[in-house]
Short mmCIF file of C-alpha atoms in Angstrom, two decimals:
data_model
loop_
_atom_site.label_atom_id
_atom_site.label_comp_id
_atom_site.label_asym_id
_atom_site.label_seq_id
_atom_site.Cartn_x
_atom_site.Cartn_y
_atom_site.Cartn_z
CA MET A 1 -0.05 -0.17 -0.30
CA ILE A 2 1.20 3.48 -0.49
CA PRO A 3 2.26 5.44 2.53
CA VAL A 4 -0.01 8.16 3.57
CA ARG A 5 1.48 11.57 5.30
CA GLY A 6 -0.47 11.58 8.74
CA SER A 7 -3.01 9.28 10.38
CA THR A 8 -6.06 11.64 9.22
CA ALA A 9 -7.25 13.27 5.83
CA ALA A 10 -6.86 16.87 6.08
CA GLN A 11 -9.81 18.87 5.17
CA ALA A 12 -9.92 21.33 2.58
CA THR A 13 -9.93 25.09 3.69
CA PRO A 14 -12.51 27.34 2.19
CA ASP A 15 -9.64 29.31 0.18
CA GLN A 16 -8.64 26.11 -1.35
CA VAL A 17 -12.01 25.40 -2.35
CA ASP A 18 -12.50 28.60 -3.91
CA ALA A 19 -9.24 28.59 -5.37
CA LEU A 20 -10.23 25.31 -7.04
CA LEU A 21 -13.20 26.78 -8.41
CA LEU A 22 -11.33 29.35 -10.03
CA PHE A 23 -8.72 27.04 -11.40
CA PHE A 24 -11.66 24.96 -13.16
CA CYS A 25 -13.21 28.16 -14.27
CA GLY A 26 -9.98 29.52 -15.90
CA ALA A 27 -9.38 26.12 -17.73
CA LEU A 28 -12.93 26.51 -19.12
CA VAL A 29 -12.32 30.01 -20.31
CA LEU A 30 -9.43 29.06 -22.14
CA LEU A 31 -11.44 26.46 -23.75
CA ALA A 32 -14.03 29.21 -24.84
CA ALA A 33 -11.10 30.72 -26.48
CA PHE A 34 -10.26 27.73 -28.61
CA GLY A 35 -13.76 27.31 -29.57
CA LEU A 36 -14.27 30.18 -30.54
CA ALA A 37 -11.12 29.67 -33.24
CA PHE A 38 -12.97 26.27 -34.20
CA TYR A 39 -16.38 27.68 -34.81
CA VAL A 40 -15.93 31.01 -36.22
CA GLY A 41 -12.92 30.30 -38.27
CA GLY A 42 -14.74 27.27 -39.40
CA LEU A 43 -17.39 29.18 -41.11
CA GLY A 44 -14.75 29.93 -43.54
CA GLY A 45 -13.64 26.28 -43.96
CA ARG A 46 -10.77 23.99 -42.49
CA ALA A 47 -7.97 26.30 -43.58
CA ARG A 48 -9.30 29.49 -41.78
CA ALA A 49 -10.27 27.50 -38.80
CA ALA A 50 -6.61 26.16 -38.59
CA ARG A 51 -5.23 29.50 -39.35
CA ALA A 52 -7.50 31.12 -36.49
CA PHE A 53 -6.49 28.42 -33.95
CA ARG A 54 -2.80 29.40 -34.78
CA PHE A 55 -3.61 33.10 -33.94
CA VAL A 56 -5.55 32.19 -30.94
CA LEU A 57 -2.31 30.37 -29.69
CA LEU A 58 -0.12 33.19 -30.49
CA GLY A 59 -2.07 35.46 -28.80
CA LEU A 60 -2.39 33.24 -25.67
CA ALA A 61 1.46 33.17 -25.35
CA VAL A 62 1.87 36.96 -25.66
CA THR A 63 -1.00 37.43 -23.13
CA VAL A 64 0.41 35.12 -20.64
CA VAL A 65 4.02 36.25 -20.90
CA LEU A 66 3.11 39.99 -20.76
CA ALA A 67 0.65 39.09 -17.91
CA VAL A 68 3.41 37.39 -15.78
CA ALA A 69 6.06 39.96 -16.62
CA GLY A 70 3.93 42.47 -14.86
CA GLY A 71 0.40 43.03 -16.75
CA TYR A 72 -1.31 41.25 -14.13
CA GLY A 73 -0.38 43.89 -11.56
CA MET A 74 -1.52 46.43 -14.16
CA VAL A 75 -4.92 45.16 -14.15
CA ALA A 76 -5.53 44.16 -10.39
CA GLY A 77 -2.85 45.67 -8.45
CA SER A 78 -2.16 48.59 -6.34
CA PRO A 79 -2.74 51.74 -8.08
CA LEU A 80 -0.07 53.27 -10.35
CA ILE A 81 -2.25 55.75 -12.02
CA GLY A 82 -5.31 56.50 -9.82
CA HIS A 83 -8.71 54.89 -11.19
CA LEU A 84 -6.72 53.62 -14.53
CA LEU A 85 -3.72 51.43 -14.19
CA GLY A 86 -2.16 49.24 -11.57
CA MET A 87 1.26 49.01 -10.75
CA PRO A 88 3.36 46.22 -12.68
CA ASP A 89 4.00 43.13 -10.56
CA PRO A 90 6.99 40.88 -12.38
CA GLY A 91 6.64 37.35 -11.84
CA LEU A 92 3.66 37.67 -9.62
CA ALA A 93 6.21 37.94 -6.74
CA SER A 94 3.30 40.02 -4.48
CA LEU A 95 0.90 36.94 -4.59
CA ALA A 96 3.15 34.01 -4.05
CA GLY A 97 5.08 35.55 -1.01
CA THR A 98 8.11 34.41 0.55
CA ASP A 99 6.89 30.87 1.23
CA PRO A 100 4.72 29.57 -1.41
CA ALA A 101 3.82 26.53 0.41
CA ALA A 102 2.28 28.30 3.44
CA ALA A 103 0.53 31.02 1.39
CA SER A 104 -3.28 30.84 0.54
CA PRO A 105 -3.64 29.63 -3.05
CA TYR A 106 -6.71 32.03 -3.49
CA PRO A 107 -4.65 34.95 -4.87
CA LEU A 108 -2.45 33.01 -7.30
CA ALA A 109 -5.77 31.14 -8.42
CA ARG A 110 -7.50 34.63 -8.95
CA ALA A 111 -4.67 35.91 -10.95
CA GLY A 112 -4.74 32.51 -13.17
CA TYR A 113 -8.74 33.29 -13.77
CA VAL A 114 -8.24 36.96 -14.57
CA ILE A 115 -5.25 36.08 -17.01
CA ALA A 116 -7.63 33.27 -18.74
CA VAL A 117 -10.18 36.28 -19.30
CA LEU A 118 -7.53 38.34 -20.99
CA VAL A 119 -6.51 35.49 -23.23
CA LEU A 120 -10.46 35.46 -23.81
CA CYS A 121 -10.48 38.63 -25.15
CA THR A 122 -7.20 38.53 -27.19
CA SER A 123 -8.93 35.25 -28.65
CA VAL A 124 -12.11 37.52 -29.82
CA VAL A 125 -9.66 39.62 -31.68
CA ALA A 126 -7.39 36.98 -32.86
CA VAL A 127 -10.12 34.74 -34.59
CA ALA A 128 -11.92 38.10 -36.00
CA VAL A 129 -8.75 39.09 -38.00
CA ALA A 130 -6.88 35.96 -38.64
CA SER A 131 -7.50 35.90 -42.41
CA ARG A 132 -6.35 39.36 -42.84
CA LEU A 133 -3.24 39.90 -40.90
CA THR A 134 0.29 38.47 -41.07
CA LEU A 135 1.62 36.42 -38.07
CA ARG A 136 4.25 39.03 -37.41
CA ALA A 137 1.63 41.88 -37.53
CA TRP A 138 -0.55 40.05 -35.14
CA ILE A 139 2.36 39.59 -32.96
CA VAL A 140 3.30 43.35 -32.99
CA PHE A 141 -0.49 44.36 -32.50
CA THR A 142 -0.91 42.30 -29.54
CA VAL A 143 2.17 43.26 -27.71
CA LEU A 144 1.24 46.83 -28.05
CA TRP A 145 -2.41 46.53 -27.66
CA LEU A 146 -2.69 44.58 -24.54
CA PRO A 147 -1.14 47.53 -22.36
CA LEU A 148 -2.69 50.42 -24.35
CA VAL A 149 -6.26 49.05 -24.30
CA VAL A 150 -7.04 46.05 -22.47
CA PHE A 151 -5.22 46.58 -19.44
CA PRO A 152 -6.80 50.01 -18.49
CA VAL A 153 -10.43 48.48 -19.23
CA ALA A 154 -9.80 45.29 -17.32
CA TYR A 155 -8.48 47.36 -14.54
CA GLY A 156 -11.71 49.22 -14.14
CA VAL A 157 -13.44 46.05 -13.78
CA PHE A 158 -11.19 43.71 -11.67
CA SER A 159 -9.69 46.49 -9.29
CA LEU A 160 -12.61 46.39 -6.96
CA ASP A 161 -11.07 49.06 -4.73
CA ASP A 162 -9.89 51.65 -7.39
CA GLY A 163 -11.16 50.65 -10.69
CA TRP A 164 -12.52 53.49 -12.78
CA ALA A 165 -15.74 51.53 -13.60
CA VAL A 166 -16.69 49.35 -10.63
CA ALA A 167 -15.22 51.88 -7.81
CA GLY A 168 -15.67 55.05 -9.54
CA LEU A 169 -18.76 54.96 -11.67
CA ARG A 170 -20.06 52.02 -9.73
CA VAL A 171 -20.76 50.07 -12.88
CA VAL A 172 -22.37 46.45 -12.46
CA ASP A 173 -19.85 44.13 -14.24
CA PHE A 174 -19.27 40.82 -12.46
CA GLY A 175 -17.69 38.76 -15.63
CA GLY A 176 -15.89 41.00 -17.56
CA ALA A 177 -18.34 42.33 -20.12
CA LEU A 178 -16.05 45.73 -20.67
CA PRO A 179 -13.19 43.63 -21.66
CA ILE A 180 -15.25 41.76 -24.23
CA VAL A 181 -16.80 44.79 -25.61
CA ALA A 182 -13.38 46.44 -25.69
CA ALA A 183 -12.15 43.23 -27.70
CA GLY A 184 -15.03 43.45 -30.07
CA GLY A 185 -14.50 47.15 -30.90
CA SER A 186 -10.57 46.38 -31.34
CA ALA A 187 -11.52 43.86 -34.07
CA VAL A 188 -13.80 46.49 -35.75
CA GLY A 189 -10.93 49.02 -35.87
CA VAL A 190 -8.41 46.30 -37.05
CA LEU A 191 -10.88 45.32 -40.05
CA LEU A 192 -11.46 48.59 -40.84
CA ALA A 193 -8.09 49.50 -41.33
CA CYS A 194 -7.62 46.33 -43.23
CA GLY A 195 -10.64 47.13 -45.64
CA ARG A 196 -13.19 44.62 -46.55
CA GLY A 197 -12.74 40.95 -47.07
CA GLU A 198 -10.86 38.98 -49.30
CA HIS A 199 -13.46 37.88 -51.74
CA GLN A 200 -12.48 34.50 -51.58
CA GLN A 201 -14.55 31.72 -53.20
CA PRO A 202 -16.56 30.13 -50.12
CA HIS A 203 -15.12 26.93 -48.69
CA PRO A 204 -17.16 24.04 -47.82
CA VAL A 205 -18.50 24.43 -44.00
CA THR A 206 -17.97 20.83 -42.01
CA PRO A 207 -20.97 20.80 -39.73
CA SER A 208 -19.01 18.71 -37.16
CA LEU A 209 -16.36 21.27 -37.05
CA LEU A 210 -18.82 24.04 -36.05
CA ALA A 211 -20.73 21.63 -33.46
CA PHE A 212 -17.38 20.98 -31.72
CA GLY A 213 -16.37 24.67 -31.65
CA GLY A 214 -19.96 25.86 -30.81
CA ALA A 215 -20.18 23.34 -28.01
CA ALA A 216 -16.66 24.44 -26.57
CA LEU A 217 -17.57 28.00 -26.79
CA TRP A 218 -20.65 27.31 -24.83
CA VAL A 219 -19.38 25.24 -22.07
CA GLY A 220 -16.59 27.53 -22.02
CA TRP A 221 -18.23 30.49 -21.41
CA LEU A 222 -20.06 29.20 -18.50
CA GLY A 223 -16.54 29.34 -16.41
CA LEU A 224 -16.12 32.86 -17.20
CA VAL A 225 -19.85 33.73 -15.71
CA VAL A 226 -19.53 31.17 -12.81
CA GLY A 227 -15.62 32.15 -11.94
CA SER A 228 -16.74 35.80 -11.85
CA GLU A 229 -18.26 35.13 -8.34
CA GLY A 230 -14.76 34.35 -7.28
CA SER A 231 -16.15 31.82 -4.61
CA LEU A 232 -18.42 28.67 -4.19
CA ASP A 233 -21.11 30.33 -2.37
CA ALA A 234 -24.99 30.34 -2.63
CA TYR A 235 -24.90 32.74 -5.76
CA ALA A 236 -22.43 30.43 -7.88
CA PRO A 237 -25.16 27.90 -8.72
CA LEU A 238 -28.04 30.45 -9.65
CA MET A 239 -25.33 32.14 -11.77
CA ALA A 240 -24.70 28.96 -13.67
CA ILE A 241 -28.37 28.14 -13.99
CA GLY A 242 -29.11 31.79 -15.20
CA ALA A 243 -26.31 31.32 -17.92
CA PHE A 244 -28.03 28.22 -19.11
CA VAL A 245 -31.36 30.19 -19.08
CA ALA A 246 -30.06 33.12 -21.22
CA SER A 247 -28.25 31.00 -23.83
CA ALA A 248 -31.29 28.62 -24.17
CA THR A 249 -33.45 31.77 -24.74
CA GLY A 250 -30.87 33.04 -27.19
CA VAL A 251 -30.94 29.99 -29.08
CA LEU A 252 -35.07 30.13 -29.49
CA MET A 253 -34.82 33.95 -30.23
CA TRP A 254 -32.16 33.85 -33.02
CA MET A 255 -33.75 30.76 -34.76
CA VAL A 256 -37.33 32.77 -34.48
CA VAL A 257 -35.38 35.54 -36.28
CA ASP A 258 -33.77 33.81 -38.90
CA ALA A 259 -36.83 31.65 -39.17
CA VAL A 260 -38.94 35.06 -40.07
CA LEU A 261 -36.35 36.84 -41.96
CA LEU A 262 -34.40 34.03 -43.81
CA ARG A 263 -37.04 31.43 -43.57
CA ARG A 264 -34.10 28.81 -42.81
CA PRO A 265 -32.78 28.65 -39.47
CA ALA A 266 -29.73 26.62 -39.39
CA LEU A 267 -27.10 25.35 -36.74
CA THR A 268 -25.32 28.38 -36.88
CA SER A 269 -28.45 30.20 -35.86
CA ALA A 270 -28.74 28.19 -32.80
CA LEU A 271 -24.81 28.57 -31.89
CA TRP A 272 -24.97 32.34 -32.44
CA GLY A 273 -28.06 32.78 -30.20
CA ALA A 274 -26.52 30.75 -27.42
CA PHE A 275 -23.45 32.86 -27.91
CA ALA A 276 -25.19 36.28 -27.74
CA GLY A 277 -27.38 34.96 -24.52
CA LEU A 278 -24.16 34.09 -22.75
CA VAL A 279 -22.53 37.56 -23.52
CA SER A 280 -25.46 39.33 -22.36
CA VAL A 281 -25.53 37.65 -18.86
CA THR A 282 -21.69 38.12 -18.54
CA ALA A 283 -22.17 41.45 -16.86
CA ALA A 284 -25.17 41.06 -14.49
CA SER A 285 -24.83 37.64 -13.58
CA GLY A 286 -24.67 38.14 -10.02
CA VAL A 287 -27.84 40.05 -9.78
CA LEU A 288 -30.37 38.17 -12.28
CA THR A 289 -32.90 35.84 -11.17
CA LEU A 290 -33.76 33.27 -13.49
CA GLY A 291 -36.62 35.22 -14.95
CA TRP A 292 -34.53 38.14 -15.95
CA ALA A 293 -31.73 36.08 -17.16
CA MET A 294 -34.30 34.10 -19.49
CA LEU A 295 -35.36 38.09 -20.60
CA VAL A 296 -31.66 39.48 -21.08
CA GLY A 297 -30.82 36.41 -23.24
CA ALA A 298 -34.00 36.75 -25.43
CA LEU A 299 -33.44 40.53 -25.90
CA SER A 300 -29.60 40.13 -26.74
CA ALA A 301 -30.37 37.51 -29.26
CA LEU A 302 -33.19 39.34 -30.89
CA ALA A 303 -30.66 42.84 -31.07
CA CYS A 304 -27.73 40.74 -32.34
CA ALA A 305 -29.70 38.86 -34.99
CA THR A 306 -31.08 42.07 -36.32
CA MET A 307 -27.72 43.87 -36.51
CA VAL A 308 -25.98 41.03 -38.01
CA ASP A 309 -28.36 40.97 -40.91
CA LEU A 310 -27.92 44.88 -41.27
CA ALA A 311 -24.15 44.65 -41.01
CA ALA A 312 -23.88 41.75 -43.58
CA ARG A 313 -24.35 44.33 -46.11
CA ALA A 314 -20.49 45.65 -45.51
CA ARG A 315 -19.20 41.97 -46.72
CA PHE A 316 -16.75 41.46 -43.79
CA GLY A 317 -17.83 37.53 -43.50
CA PRO A 318 -18.15 35.82 -40.05
CA SER A 319 -15.47 37.87 -38.50
CA LEU A 320 -17.83 41.25 -38.24
CA THR A 321 -20.75 38.84 -36.92
CA LEU A 322 -18.20 38.02 -33.91
CA CYS A 323 -17.91 41.32 -33.51
CA VAL A 324 -21.68 42.29 -33.56
CA VAL A 325 -22.15 39.88 -31.08
CA THR A 326 -19.45 40.72 -28.43
CA ILE A 327 -20.43 44.30 -28.97
CA VAL A 328 -24.09 44.24 -29.05
CA GLY A 329 -24.93 41.55 -26.67
CA GLY A 330 -22.07 42.90 -24.02
CA LEU A 331 -23.88 46.61 -24.47
CA VAL A 332 -27.31 44.83 -23.80
CA GLY A 333 -26.09 43.10 -20.86
CA LEU A 334 -24.64 46.25 -19.60
CA LEU A 335 -27.64 48.32 -20.03
CA PHE A 336 -29.90 45.83 -18.59
CA PRO A 337 -29.06 45.98 -14.65
CA GLY A 338 -29.52 49.81 -15.22
CA LEU A 339 -33.12 49.08 -15.78
CA PHE A 340 -34.13 46.39 -13.85
CA ALA A 341 -31.46 45.78 -11.08
CA SER A 342 -33.10 45.39 -7.82
CA GLY A 343 -32.73 48.53 -5.50
CA SER A 344 -30.74 50.64 -7.97
CA GLY A 345 -32.23 49.90 -11.36
CA MET A 346 -34.87 52.57 -13.00
CA VAL A 347 -37.53 50.32 -12.62
CA ASP A 348 -36.96 49.96 -8.86
CA SER A 349 -35.65 53.02 -7.98
CA GLY A 350 -37.26 55.39 -10.13
CA ASN A 351 -33.73 57.00 -11.32
CA PHE A 352 -31.47 56.82 -14.26
CA ASP A 353 -28.14 56.95 -12.21
CA LEU A 354 -26.90 53.32 -12.62
CA PHE A 355 -28.50 53.07 -16.14
CA ILE A 356 -26.50 56.41 -17.15
CA ALA A 357 -23.28 54.97 -15.57
CA GLN A 358 -23.49 51.72 -17.31
CA GLY A 359 -24.14 53.31 -20.64
CA ILE A 360 -21.32 55.56 -20.19
CA ALA A 361 -18.69 53.03 -19.44
CA GLY A 362 -19.91 50.43 -22.30
CA MET A 363 -20.02 53.38 -24.84
CA ALA A 364 -16.68 54.95 -23.54
CA VAL A 365 -14.97 51.37 -23.69
CA LEU A 366 -16.27 50.64 -27.31
CA LEU A 367 -15.13 54.08 -28.77
CA TYR A 368 -11.83 54.20 -27.10
CA ALA A 369 -10.79 50.46 -28.29
CA THR A 370 -12.12 50.70 -31.73
CA THR A 371 -10.34 54.17 -32.24
CA ALA A 372 -6.92 53.00 -30.51
CA SER A 373 -6.77 49.93 -32.36
CA LEU A 374 -7.67 51.66 -35.80
CA LEU A 375 -5.02 54.04 -35.16
CA LEU A 376 -2.53 51.35 -34.19
CA ALA A 377 -3.54 49.02 -36.86
CA LEU A 378 -3.01 52.01 -39.24
CA ALA A 379 0.44 52.63 -38.08
CA LEU A 380 1.53 49.10 -38.38
CA ARG A 381 0.01 49.14 -41.85
CA PHE A 382 2.23 51.85 -43.07
CA THR A 383 5.43 50.94 -41.39
CA ALA A 384 5.97 46.98 -40.62
CA GLY A 385 3.20 45.99 -42.87
CA LEU A 386 -0.29 44.81 -41.50
CA THR A 387 -2.23 42.28 -43.95
CA ARG A 388 -1.68 39.51 -46.51
CA ILE A 389 -3.45 41.33 -49.19
CA ARG A 390 -1.52 43.68 -51.37
CA TYR A 391 -3.11 47.08 -51.00
CA GLY A 392 -4.15 48.83 -54.40
CA ALA A 393 -3.99 45.54 -56.30
CA GLY A 394 -7.12 44.04 -57.71
CA ARG A 395 -9.20 46.34 -55.47
CA GLY A 396 -8.66 44.41 -52.48
CA LEU A 397 -7.88 40.81 -54.11
CA PRO A 398 -5.15 38.64 -52.42
CA ALA A 399 -1.79 38.76 -53.92
CA GLN A 400 -1.58 35.72 -55.83
CA ARG A 401 0.19 34.34 -59.00
CA PRO A 402 -1.75 35.90 -62.04
CA VAL A 403 -4.15 33.32 -63.89
CA LEU A 404 -3.25 32.60 -67.63
CA PRO A 405 -5.96 33.89 -70.07
CA GLU A 406 -8.63 31.28 -70.82
CA ARG A 407 -7.12 30.83 -74.35
CA ASP A 408 -3.88 29.46 -72.75
CA ALA A 409 -5.63 27.56 -70.38
CA ALA A 410 -6.41 24.58 -72.50
CA PRO A 411 -2.48 23.83 -74.06
CA VAL A 412 -1.39 24.17 -70.54
CA ALA A 413 -3.84 21.49 -69.20
CA ASP A 414 -3.13 19.27 -72.24
CA GLY A 415 0.67 19.48 -71.66
CA VAL A 416 0.20 18.47 -67.85
CA ALA A 417 -1.66 15.41 -69.10
CA ARG A 418 0.60 14.59 -71.54
CA GLN A 419 3.42 14.27 -68.89
CA ALA A 420 1.22 12.22 -66.75
CA ASP A 421 0.13 10.22 -69.76
CA PRO A 422 2.88 9.89 -72.01
CA GLY A 423 0.75 7.56 -74.39
CA ARG A 424 -1.30 10.41 -75.41
#
């Protein structure tokens, strides 16, 4: 038999239980990041799914390295610039302490969860721009974009004592909807700098790839919602069930909209609806009853489906759909507590203070992220190079070998056939 240290089994402390919850939820958030690559990238075919997965991996690596090198302190550390940015904490030294074995595991577990949320934000942009940017441009953009855009926005949410959003404006944002909105706005800024799509021929879509990516995204986003509570208390199960309910009503509402407008609801209708419901419930997951969660999921899916149909005329492809869902769903989720939050919402209290604060925070983050990312992408475009498309060549067509005229195509094909079959 294997010897056991001690005569009795040690009981887990509350900090250890909560740390285990955060580690598990952080792993689910990473699963959602990879699910985005398979689902949204898979809408353009297997090759685009593989490229999106590569961009997510690179974004994950850059985000984790920057966070451990000091970025986590800029997000959740002691104030460096009041209400805007924290002090860098290289190596997470302040969390581990002098004796890591004797320290509580909770601070490091929370750091891991927050870093996973930052990776998810990076993945939203990575999947949206994977078919447009070069790998070099994506790495340079991520290194500059994280400290300029994501860290100040995330500090407002995750620095509970000094953040400009939760401590300054008293914004209700449990799961980090503001960083998600910032990621969607940043993706829009990069796409605007790149121009319209590559006008490639449509590739066959594999339903199994979409189903796997959508399921991974669905399950992983539940980790984002539940982990935002930070502890395994009485509210955590309610938040999990509320997220289930919001995603379910989002599925039904999006399919109804597609049935009315397009008369052909498909697998993507259900998956986009579930995603819209989950994004909307992220901000107010800690203050919603099941009935309100059902309503916010339905409203978010309705708004997102309508905006996606309007944005489809811009011809940016599935990337723009991802941007619309993250932005519109996030804003709906932010504004919803301003109307229906118990005690402070407009319906209950009779004033618009919380609603105005939620709206100001959401729109300010969206405008700042879009503008900053657009300027950063334009700077890269005219210096180091940004996209795989040759600007000004063929009205945005991808740079490739010129195609021979039709009159030369037949002799070339006949020559290839003669090489393969000398008997001809």
